[in-house]
mmJSON file of the N, C-alpha and C atoms, coordinates in Angstrom:
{"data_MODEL":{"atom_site":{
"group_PDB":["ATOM","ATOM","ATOM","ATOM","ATOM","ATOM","ATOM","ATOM","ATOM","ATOM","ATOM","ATOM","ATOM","ATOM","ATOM","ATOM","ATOM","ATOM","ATOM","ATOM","ATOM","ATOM","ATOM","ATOM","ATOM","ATOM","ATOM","ATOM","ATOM","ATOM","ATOM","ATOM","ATOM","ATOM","ATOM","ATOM","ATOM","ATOM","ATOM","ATOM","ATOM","ATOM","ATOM","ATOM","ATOM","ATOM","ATOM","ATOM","ATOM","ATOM","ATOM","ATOM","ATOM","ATOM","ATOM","ATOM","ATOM","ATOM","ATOM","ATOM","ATOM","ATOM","ATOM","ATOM","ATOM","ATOM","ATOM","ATOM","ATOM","ATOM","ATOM","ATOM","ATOM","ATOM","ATOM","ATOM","ATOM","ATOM","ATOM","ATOM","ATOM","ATOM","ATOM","ATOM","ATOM","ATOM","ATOM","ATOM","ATOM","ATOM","ATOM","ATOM","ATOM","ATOM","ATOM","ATOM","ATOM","ATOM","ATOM","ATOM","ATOM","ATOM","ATOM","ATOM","ATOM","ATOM","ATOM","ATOM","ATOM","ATOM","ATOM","ATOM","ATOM","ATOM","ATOM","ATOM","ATOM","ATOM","ATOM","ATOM","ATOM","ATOM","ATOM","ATOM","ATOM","ATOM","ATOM","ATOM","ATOM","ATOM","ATOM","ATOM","ATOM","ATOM","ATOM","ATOM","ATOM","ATOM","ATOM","ATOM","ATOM","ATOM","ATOM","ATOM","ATOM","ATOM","ATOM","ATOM","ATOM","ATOM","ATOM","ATOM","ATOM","ATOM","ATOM","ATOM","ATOM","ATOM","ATOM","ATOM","ATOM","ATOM","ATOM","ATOM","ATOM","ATOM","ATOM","ATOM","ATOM","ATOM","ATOM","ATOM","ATOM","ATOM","ATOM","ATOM","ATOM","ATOM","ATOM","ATOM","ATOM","ATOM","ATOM","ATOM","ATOM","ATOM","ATOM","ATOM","ATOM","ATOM","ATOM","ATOM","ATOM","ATOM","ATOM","ATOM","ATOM","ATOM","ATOM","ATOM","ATOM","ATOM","ATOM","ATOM","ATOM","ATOM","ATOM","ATOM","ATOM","ATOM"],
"id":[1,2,3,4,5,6,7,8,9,10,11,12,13,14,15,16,17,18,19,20,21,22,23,24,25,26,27,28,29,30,31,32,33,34,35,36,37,38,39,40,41,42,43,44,45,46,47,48,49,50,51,52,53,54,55,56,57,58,59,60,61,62,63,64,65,66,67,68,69,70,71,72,73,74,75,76,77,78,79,80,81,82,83,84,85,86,87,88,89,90,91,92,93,94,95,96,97,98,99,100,101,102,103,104,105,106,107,108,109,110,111,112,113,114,115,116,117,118,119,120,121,122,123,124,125,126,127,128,129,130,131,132,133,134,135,136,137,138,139,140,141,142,143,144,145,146,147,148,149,150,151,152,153,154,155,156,157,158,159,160,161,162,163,164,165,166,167,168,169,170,171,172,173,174,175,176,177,178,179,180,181,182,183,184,185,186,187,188,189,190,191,192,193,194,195,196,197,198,199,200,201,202,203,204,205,206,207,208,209,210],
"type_symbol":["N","C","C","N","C","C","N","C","C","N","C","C","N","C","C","N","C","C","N","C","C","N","C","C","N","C","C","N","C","C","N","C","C","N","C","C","N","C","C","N","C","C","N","C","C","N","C","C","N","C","C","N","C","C","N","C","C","N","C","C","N","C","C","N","C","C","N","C","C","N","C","C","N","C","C","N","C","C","N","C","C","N","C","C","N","C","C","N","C","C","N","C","C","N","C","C","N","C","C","N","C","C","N","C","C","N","C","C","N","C","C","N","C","C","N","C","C","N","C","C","N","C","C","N","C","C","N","C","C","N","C","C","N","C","C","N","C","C","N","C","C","N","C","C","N","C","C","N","C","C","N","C","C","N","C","C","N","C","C","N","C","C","N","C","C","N","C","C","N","C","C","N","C","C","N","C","C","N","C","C","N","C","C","N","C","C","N","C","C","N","C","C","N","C","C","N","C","C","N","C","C","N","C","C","N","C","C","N","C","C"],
"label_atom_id":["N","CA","C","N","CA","C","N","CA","C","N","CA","C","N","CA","C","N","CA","C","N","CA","C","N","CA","C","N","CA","C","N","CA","C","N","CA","C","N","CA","C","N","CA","C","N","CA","C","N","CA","C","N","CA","C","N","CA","C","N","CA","C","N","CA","C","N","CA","C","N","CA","C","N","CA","C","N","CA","C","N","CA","C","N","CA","C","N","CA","C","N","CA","C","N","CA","C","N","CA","C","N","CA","C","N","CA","C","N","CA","C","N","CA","C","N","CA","C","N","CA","C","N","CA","C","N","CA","C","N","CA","C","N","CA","C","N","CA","C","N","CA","C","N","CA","C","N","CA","C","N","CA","C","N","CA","C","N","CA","C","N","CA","C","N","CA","C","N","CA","C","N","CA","C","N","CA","C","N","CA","C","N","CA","C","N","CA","C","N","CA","C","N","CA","C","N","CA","C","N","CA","C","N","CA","C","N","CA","C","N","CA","C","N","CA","C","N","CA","C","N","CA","C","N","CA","C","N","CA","C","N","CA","C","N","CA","C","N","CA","C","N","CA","C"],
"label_alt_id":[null,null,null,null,null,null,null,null,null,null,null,null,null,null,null,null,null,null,null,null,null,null,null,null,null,null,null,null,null,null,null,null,null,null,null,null,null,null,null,null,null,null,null,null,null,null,null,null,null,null,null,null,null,null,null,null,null,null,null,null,null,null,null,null,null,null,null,null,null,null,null,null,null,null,null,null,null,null,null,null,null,null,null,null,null,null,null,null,null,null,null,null,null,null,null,null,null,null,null,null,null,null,null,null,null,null,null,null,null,null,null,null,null,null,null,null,null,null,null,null,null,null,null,null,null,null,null,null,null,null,null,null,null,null,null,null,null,null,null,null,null,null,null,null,null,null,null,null,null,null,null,null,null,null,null,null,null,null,null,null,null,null,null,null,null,null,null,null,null,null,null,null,null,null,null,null,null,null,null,null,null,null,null,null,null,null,null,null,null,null,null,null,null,null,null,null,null,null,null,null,null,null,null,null,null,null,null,null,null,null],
"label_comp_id":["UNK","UNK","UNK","UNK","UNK","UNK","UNK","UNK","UNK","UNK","UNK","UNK","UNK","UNK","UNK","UNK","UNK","UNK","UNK","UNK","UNK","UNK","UNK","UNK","UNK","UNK","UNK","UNK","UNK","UNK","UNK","UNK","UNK","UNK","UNK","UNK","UNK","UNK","UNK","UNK","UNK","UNK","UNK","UNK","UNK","UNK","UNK","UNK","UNK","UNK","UNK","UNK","UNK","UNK","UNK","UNK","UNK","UNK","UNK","UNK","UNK","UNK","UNK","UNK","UNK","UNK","UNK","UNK","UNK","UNK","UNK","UNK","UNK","UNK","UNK","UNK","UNK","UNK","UNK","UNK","UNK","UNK","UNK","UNK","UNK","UNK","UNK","UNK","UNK","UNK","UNK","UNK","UNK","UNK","UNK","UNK","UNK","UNK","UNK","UNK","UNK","UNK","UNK","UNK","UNK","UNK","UNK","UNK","UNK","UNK","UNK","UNK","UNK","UNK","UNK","UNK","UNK","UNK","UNK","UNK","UNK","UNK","UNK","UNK","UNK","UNK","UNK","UNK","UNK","UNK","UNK","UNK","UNK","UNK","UNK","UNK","UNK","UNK","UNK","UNK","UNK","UNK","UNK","UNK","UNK","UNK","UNK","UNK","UNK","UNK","UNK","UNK","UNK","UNK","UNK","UNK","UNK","UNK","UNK","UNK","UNK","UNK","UNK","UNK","UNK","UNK","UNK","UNK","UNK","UNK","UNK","UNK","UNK","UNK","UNK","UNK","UNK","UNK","UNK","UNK","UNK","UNK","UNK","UNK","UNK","UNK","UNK","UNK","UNK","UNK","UNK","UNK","UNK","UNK","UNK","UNK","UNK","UNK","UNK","UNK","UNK","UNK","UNK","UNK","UNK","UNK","UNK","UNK","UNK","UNK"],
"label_asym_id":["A","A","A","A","A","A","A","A","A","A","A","A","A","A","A","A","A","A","A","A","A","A","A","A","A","A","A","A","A","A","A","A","A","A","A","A","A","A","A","A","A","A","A","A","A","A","A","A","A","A","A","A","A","A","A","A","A","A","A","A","A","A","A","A","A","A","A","A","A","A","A","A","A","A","A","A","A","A","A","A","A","A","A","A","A","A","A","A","A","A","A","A","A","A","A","A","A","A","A","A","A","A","A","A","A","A","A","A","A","A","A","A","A","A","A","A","A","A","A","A","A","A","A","A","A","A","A","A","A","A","A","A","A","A","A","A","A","A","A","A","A","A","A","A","A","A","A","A","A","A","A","A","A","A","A","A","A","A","A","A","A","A","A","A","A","A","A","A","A","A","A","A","A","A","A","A","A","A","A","A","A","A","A","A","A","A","A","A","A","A","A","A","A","A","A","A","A","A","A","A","A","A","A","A","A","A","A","A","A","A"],
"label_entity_id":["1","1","1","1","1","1","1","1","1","1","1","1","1","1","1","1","1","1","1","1","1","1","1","1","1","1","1","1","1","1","1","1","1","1","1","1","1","1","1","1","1","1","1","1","1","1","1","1","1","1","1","1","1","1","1","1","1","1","1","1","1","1","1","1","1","1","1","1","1","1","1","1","1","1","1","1","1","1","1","1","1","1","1","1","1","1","1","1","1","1","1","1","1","1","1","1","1","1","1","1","1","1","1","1","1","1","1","1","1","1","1","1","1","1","1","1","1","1","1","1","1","1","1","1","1","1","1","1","1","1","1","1","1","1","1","1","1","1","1","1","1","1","1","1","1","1","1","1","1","1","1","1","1","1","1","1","1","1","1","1","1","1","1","1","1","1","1","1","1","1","1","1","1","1","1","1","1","1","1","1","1","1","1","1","1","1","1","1","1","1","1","1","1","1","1","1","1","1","1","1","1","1","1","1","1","1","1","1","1","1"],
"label_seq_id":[1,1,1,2,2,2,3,3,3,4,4,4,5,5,5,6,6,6,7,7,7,8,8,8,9,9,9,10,10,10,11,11,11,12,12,12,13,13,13,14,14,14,15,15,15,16,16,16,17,17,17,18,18,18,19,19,19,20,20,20,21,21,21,22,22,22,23,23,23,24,24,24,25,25,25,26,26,26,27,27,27,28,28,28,29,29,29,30,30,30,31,31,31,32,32,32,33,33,33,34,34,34,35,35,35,36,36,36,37,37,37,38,38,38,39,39,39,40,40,40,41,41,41,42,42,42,43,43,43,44,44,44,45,45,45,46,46,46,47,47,47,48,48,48,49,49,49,50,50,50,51,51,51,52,52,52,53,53,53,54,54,54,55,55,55,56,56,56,57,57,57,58,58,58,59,59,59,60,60,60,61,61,61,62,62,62,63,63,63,64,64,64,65,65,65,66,66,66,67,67,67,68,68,68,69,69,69,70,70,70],
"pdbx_PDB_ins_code":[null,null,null,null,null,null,null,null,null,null,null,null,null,null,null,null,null,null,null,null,null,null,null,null,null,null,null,null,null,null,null,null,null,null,null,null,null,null,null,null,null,null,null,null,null,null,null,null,null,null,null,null,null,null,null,null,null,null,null,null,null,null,null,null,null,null,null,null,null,null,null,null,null,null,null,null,null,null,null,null,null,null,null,null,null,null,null,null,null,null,null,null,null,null,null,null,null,null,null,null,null,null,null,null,null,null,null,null,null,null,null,null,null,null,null,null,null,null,null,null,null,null,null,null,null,null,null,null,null,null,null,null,null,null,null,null,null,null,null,null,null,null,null,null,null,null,null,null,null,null,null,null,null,null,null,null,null,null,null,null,null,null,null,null,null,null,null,null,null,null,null,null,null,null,null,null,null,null,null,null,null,null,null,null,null,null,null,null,null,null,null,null,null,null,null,null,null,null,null,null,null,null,null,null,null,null,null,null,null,null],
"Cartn_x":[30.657,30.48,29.978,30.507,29.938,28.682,28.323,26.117,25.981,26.301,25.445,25.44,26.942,26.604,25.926,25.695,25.146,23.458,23.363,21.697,21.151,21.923,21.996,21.669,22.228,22.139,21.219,20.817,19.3,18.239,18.439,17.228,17.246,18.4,18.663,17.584,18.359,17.632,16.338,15.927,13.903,13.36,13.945,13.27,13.686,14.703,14.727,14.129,14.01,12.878,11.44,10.727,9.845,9.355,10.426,10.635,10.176,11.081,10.712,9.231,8.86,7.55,6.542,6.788,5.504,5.571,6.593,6.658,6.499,6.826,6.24,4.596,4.035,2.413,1.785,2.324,2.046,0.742,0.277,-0.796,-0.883,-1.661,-1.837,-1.875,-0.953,-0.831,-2.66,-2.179,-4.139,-3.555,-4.69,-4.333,-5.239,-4.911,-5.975,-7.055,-7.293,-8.779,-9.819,-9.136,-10.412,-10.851,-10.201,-10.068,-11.522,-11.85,-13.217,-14.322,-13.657,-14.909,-15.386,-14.704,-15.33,-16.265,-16.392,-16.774,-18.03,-18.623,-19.994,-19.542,-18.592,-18.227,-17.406,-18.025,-17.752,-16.516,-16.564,-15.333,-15.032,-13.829,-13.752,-14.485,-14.719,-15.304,-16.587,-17.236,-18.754,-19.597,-18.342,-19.3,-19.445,-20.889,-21.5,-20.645,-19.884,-19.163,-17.53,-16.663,-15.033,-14.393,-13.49,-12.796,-12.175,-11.259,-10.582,-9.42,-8.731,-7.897,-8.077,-8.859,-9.21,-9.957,-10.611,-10.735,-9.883,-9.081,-7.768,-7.155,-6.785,-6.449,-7.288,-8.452,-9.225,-9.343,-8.911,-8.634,-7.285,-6.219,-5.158,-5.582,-5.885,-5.551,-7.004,-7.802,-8.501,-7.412,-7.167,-6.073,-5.355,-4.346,-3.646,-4.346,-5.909,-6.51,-6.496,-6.879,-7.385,-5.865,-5.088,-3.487,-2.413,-2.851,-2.275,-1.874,-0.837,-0.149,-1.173,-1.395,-2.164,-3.099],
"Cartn_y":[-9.958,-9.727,-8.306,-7.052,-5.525,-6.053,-6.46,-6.391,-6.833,-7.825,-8.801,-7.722,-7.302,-6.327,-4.581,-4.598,-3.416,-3.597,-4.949,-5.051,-5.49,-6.008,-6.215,-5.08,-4.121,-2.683,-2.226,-2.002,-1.527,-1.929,-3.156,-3.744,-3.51,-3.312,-3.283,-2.051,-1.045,0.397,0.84,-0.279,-0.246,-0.802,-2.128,-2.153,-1.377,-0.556,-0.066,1.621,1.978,3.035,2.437,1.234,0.755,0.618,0.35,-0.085,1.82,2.426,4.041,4.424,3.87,4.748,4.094,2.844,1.723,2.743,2.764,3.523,4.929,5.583,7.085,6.93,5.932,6.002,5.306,4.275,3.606,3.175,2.511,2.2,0.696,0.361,-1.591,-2.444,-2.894,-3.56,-3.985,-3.924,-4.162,-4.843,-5.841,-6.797,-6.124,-6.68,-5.93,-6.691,-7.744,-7.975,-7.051,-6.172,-5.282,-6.04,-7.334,-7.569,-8.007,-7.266,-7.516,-7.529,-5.893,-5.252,-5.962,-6.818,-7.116,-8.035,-9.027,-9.909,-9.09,-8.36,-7.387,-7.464,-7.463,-7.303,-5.874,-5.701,-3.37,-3.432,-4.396,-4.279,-5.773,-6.286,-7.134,-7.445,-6.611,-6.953,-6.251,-7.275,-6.905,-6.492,-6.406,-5.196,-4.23,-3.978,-2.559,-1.668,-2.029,-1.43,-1.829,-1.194,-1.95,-1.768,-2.574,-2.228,-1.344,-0.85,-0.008,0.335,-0.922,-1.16,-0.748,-1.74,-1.587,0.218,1.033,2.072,3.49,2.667,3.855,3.526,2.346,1.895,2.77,2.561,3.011,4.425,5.269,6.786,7.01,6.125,6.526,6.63,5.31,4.894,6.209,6.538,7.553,9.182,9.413,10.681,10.418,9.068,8.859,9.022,8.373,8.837,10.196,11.17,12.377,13.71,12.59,13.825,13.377,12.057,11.593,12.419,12.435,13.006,13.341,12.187,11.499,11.697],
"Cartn_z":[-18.733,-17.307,-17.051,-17.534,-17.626,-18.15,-19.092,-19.218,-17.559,-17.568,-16.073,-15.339,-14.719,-13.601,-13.944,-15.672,-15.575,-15.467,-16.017,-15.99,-14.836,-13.577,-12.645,-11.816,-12.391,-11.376,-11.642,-12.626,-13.29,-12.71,-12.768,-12.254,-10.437,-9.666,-8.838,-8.31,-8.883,-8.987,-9.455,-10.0,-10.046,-9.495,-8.755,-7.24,-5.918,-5.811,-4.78,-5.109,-5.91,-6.401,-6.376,-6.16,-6.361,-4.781,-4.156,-2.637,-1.701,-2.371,-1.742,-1.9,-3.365,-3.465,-2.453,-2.629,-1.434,-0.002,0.256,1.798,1.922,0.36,0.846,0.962,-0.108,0.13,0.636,1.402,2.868,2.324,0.912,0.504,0.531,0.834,0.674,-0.76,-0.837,-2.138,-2.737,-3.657,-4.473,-5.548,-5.735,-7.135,-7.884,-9.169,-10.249,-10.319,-9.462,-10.178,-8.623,-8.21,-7.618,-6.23,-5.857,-4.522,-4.047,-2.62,-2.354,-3.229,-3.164,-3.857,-4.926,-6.155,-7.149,-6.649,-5.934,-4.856,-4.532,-4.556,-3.992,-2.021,-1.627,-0.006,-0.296,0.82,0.795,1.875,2.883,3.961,4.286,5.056,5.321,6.694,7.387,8.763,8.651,9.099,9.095,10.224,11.193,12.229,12.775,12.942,13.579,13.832,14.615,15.674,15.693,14.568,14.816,16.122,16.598,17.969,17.667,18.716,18.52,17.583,17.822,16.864,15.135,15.239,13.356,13.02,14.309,14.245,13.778,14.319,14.411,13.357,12.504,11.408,9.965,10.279,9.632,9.027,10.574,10.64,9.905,9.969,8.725,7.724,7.445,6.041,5.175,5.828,5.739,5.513,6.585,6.198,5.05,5.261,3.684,2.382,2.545,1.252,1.083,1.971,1.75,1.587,1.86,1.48,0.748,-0.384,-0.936,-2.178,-3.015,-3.888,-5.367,-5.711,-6.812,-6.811],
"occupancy":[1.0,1.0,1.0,1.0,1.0,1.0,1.0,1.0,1.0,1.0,1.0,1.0,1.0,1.0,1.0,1.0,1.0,1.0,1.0,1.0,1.0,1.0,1.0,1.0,1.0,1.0,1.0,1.0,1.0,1.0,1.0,1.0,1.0,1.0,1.0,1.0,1.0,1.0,1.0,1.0,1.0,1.0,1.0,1.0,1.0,1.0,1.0,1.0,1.0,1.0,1.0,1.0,1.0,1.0,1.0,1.0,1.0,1.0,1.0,1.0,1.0,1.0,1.0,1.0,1.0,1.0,1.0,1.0,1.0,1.0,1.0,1.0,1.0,1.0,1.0,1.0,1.0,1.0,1.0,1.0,1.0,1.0,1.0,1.0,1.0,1.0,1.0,1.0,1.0,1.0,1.0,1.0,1.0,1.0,1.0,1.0,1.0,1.0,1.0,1.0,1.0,1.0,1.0,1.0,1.0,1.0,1.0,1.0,1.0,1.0,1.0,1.0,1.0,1.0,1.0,1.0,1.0,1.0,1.0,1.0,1.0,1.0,1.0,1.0,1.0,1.0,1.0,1.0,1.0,1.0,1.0,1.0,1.0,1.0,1.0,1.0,1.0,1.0,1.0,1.0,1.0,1.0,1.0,1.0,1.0,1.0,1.0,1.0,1.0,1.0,1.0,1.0,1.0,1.0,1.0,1.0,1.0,1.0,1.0,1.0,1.0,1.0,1.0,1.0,1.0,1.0,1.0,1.0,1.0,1.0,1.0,1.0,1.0,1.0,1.0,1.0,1.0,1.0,1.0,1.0,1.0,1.0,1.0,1.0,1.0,1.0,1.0,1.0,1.0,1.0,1.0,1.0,1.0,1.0,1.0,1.0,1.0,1.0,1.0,1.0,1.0,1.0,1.0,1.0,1.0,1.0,1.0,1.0,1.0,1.0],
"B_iso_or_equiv":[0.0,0.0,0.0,0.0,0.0,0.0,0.0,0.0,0.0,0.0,0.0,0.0,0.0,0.0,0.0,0.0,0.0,0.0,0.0,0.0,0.0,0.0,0.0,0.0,0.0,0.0,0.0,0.0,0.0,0.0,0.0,0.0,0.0,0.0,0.0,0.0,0.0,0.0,0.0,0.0,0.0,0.0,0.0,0.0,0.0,0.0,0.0,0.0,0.0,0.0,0.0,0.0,0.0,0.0,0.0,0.0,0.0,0.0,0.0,0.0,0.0,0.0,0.0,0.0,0.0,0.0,0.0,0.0,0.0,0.0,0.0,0.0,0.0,0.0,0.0,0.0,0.0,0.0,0.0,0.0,0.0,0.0,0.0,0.0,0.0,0.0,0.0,0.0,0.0,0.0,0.0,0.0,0.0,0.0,0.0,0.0,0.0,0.0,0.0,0.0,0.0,0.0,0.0,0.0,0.0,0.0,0.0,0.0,0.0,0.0,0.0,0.0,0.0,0.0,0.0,0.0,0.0,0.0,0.0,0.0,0.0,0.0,0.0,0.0,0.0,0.0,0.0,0.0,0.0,0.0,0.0,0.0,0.0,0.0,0.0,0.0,0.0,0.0,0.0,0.0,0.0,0.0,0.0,0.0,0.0,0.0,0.0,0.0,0.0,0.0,0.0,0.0,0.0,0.0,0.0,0.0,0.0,0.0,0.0,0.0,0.0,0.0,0.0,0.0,0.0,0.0,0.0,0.0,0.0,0.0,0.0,0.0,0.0,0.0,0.0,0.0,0.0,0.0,0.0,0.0,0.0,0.0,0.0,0.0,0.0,0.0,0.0,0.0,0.0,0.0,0.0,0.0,0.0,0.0,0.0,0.0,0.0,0.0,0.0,0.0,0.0,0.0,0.0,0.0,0.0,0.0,0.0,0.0,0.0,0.0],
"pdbx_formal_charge":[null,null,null,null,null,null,null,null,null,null,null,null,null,null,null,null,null,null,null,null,null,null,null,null,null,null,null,null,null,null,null,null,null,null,null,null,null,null,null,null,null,null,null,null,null,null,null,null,null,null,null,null,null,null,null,null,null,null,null,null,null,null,null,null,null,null,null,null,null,null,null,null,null,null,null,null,null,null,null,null,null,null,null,null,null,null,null,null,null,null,null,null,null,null,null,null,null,null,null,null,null,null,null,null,null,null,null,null,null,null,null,null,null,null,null,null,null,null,null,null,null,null,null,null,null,null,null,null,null,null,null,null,null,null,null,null,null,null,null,null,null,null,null,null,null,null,null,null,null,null,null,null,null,null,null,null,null,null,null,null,null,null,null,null,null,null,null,null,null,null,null,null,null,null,null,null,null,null,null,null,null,null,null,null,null,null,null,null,null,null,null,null,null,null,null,null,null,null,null,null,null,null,null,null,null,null,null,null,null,null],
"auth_seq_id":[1,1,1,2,2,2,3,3,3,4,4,4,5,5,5,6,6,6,7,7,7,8,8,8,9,9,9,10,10,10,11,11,11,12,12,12,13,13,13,14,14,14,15,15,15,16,16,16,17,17,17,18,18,18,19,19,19,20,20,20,21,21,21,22,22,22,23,23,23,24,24,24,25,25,25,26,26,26,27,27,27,28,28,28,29,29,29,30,30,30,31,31,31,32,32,32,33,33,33,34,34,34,35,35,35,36,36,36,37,37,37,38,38,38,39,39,39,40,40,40,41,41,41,42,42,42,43,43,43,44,44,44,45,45,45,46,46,46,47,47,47,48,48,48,49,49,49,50,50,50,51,51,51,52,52,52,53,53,53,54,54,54,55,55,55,56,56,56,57,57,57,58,58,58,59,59,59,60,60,60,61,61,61,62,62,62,63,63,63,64,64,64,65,65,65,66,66,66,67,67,67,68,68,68,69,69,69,70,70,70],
"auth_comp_id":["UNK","UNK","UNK","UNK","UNK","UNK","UNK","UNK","UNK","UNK","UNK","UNK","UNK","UNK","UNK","UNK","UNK","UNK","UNK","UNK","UNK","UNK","UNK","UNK","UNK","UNK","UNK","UNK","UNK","UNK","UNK","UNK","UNK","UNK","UNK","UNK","UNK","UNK","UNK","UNK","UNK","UNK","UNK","UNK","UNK","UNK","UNK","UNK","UNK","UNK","UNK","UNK","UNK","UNK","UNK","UNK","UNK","UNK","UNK","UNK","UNK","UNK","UNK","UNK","UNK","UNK","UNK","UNK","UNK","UNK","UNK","UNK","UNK","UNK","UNK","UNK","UNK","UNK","UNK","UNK","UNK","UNK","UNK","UNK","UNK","UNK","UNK","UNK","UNK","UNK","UNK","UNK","UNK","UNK","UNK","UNK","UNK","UNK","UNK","UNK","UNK","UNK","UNK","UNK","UNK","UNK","UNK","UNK","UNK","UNK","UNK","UNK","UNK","UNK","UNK","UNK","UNK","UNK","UNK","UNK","UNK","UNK","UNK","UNK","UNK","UNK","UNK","UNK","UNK","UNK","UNK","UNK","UNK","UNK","UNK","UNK","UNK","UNK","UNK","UNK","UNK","UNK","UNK","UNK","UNK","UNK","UNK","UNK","UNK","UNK","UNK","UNK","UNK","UNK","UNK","UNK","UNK","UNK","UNK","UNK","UNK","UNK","UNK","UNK","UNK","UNK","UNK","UNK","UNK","UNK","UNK","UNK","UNK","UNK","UNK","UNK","UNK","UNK","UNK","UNK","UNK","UNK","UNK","UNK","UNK","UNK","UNK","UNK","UNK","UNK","UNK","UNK","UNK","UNK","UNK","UNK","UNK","UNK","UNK","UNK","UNK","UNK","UNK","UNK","UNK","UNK","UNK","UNK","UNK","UNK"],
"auth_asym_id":["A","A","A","A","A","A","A","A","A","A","A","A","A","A","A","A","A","A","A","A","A","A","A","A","A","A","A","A","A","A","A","A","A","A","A","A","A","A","A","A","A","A","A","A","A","A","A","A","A","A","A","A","A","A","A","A","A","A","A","A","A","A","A","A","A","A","A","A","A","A","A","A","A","A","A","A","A","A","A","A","A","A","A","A","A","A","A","A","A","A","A","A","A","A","A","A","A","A","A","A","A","A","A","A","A","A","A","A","A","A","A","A","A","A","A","A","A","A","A","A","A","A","A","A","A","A","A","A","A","A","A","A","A","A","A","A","A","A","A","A","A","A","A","A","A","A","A","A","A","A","A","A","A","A","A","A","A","A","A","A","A","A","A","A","A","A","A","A","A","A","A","A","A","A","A","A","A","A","A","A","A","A","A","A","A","A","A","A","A","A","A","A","A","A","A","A","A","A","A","A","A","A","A","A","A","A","A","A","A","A"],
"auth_atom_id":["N","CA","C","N","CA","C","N","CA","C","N","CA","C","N","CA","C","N","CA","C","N","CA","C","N","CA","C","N","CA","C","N","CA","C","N","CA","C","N","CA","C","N","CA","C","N","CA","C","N","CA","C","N","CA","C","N","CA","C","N","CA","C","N","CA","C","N","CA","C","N","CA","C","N","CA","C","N","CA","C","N","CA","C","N","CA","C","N","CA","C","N","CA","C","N","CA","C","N","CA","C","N","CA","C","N","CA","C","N","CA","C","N","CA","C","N","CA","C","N","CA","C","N","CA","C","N","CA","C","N","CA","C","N","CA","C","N","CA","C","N","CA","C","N","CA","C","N","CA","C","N","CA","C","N","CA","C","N","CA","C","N","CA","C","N","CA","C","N","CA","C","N","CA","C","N","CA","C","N","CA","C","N","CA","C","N","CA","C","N","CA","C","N","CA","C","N","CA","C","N","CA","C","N","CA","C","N","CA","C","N","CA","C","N","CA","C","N","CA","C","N","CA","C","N","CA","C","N","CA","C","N","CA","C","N","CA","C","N","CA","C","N","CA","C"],
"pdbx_PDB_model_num":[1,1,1,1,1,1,1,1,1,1,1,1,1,1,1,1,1,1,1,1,1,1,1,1,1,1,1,1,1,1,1,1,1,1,1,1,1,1,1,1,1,1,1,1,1,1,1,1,1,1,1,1,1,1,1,1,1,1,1,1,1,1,1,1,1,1,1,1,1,1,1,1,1,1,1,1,1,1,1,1,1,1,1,1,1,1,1,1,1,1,1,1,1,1,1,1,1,1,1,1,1,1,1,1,1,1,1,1,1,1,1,1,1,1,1,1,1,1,1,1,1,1,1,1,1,1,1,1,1,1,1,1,1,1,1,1,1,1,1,1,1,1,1,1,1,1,1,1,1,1,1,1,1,1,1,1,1,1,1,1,1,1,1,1,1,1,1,1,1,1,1,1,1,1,1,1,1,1,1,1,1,1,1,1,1,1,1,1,1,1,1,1,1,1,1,1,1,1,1,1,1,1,1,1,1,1,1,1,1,1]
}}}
């Protein structure tokens, strides 16, 4: 019963260390096969002009790139 609940905790404690880092870098999960992009598509929305919304989205996830740790 001590393994179960010690490997239990372990594991406990590498997803909730796994859980902190997602939210300090507020980054969007990515699969490894490269997503769009491998696909030859550069964005998901293809227009001219984004609304506002996806604008301002855009402007984060922009800052996050540019003051990220890594």
């Amino acid at each position: 019963m001590t393994t179960f609940l010690l490997t239990f905790g372990v594991l406990l404690l590498v997803v909730v260390a796994m859980a902190i880092g997602y939210l300090v870098q507020r980054k969007a999960i990515s699969g490894s096969c490269g997503g769009l992009g491998a696909m030859g598509i550069e964005k998901a929305c293809d227009c001219d002009n984004p609304c506002e919304k996806r604008q301002a989205r855009m402007k984060k996830e922009q800052f996050w790139q540019e003051n990220k740790i890594i």
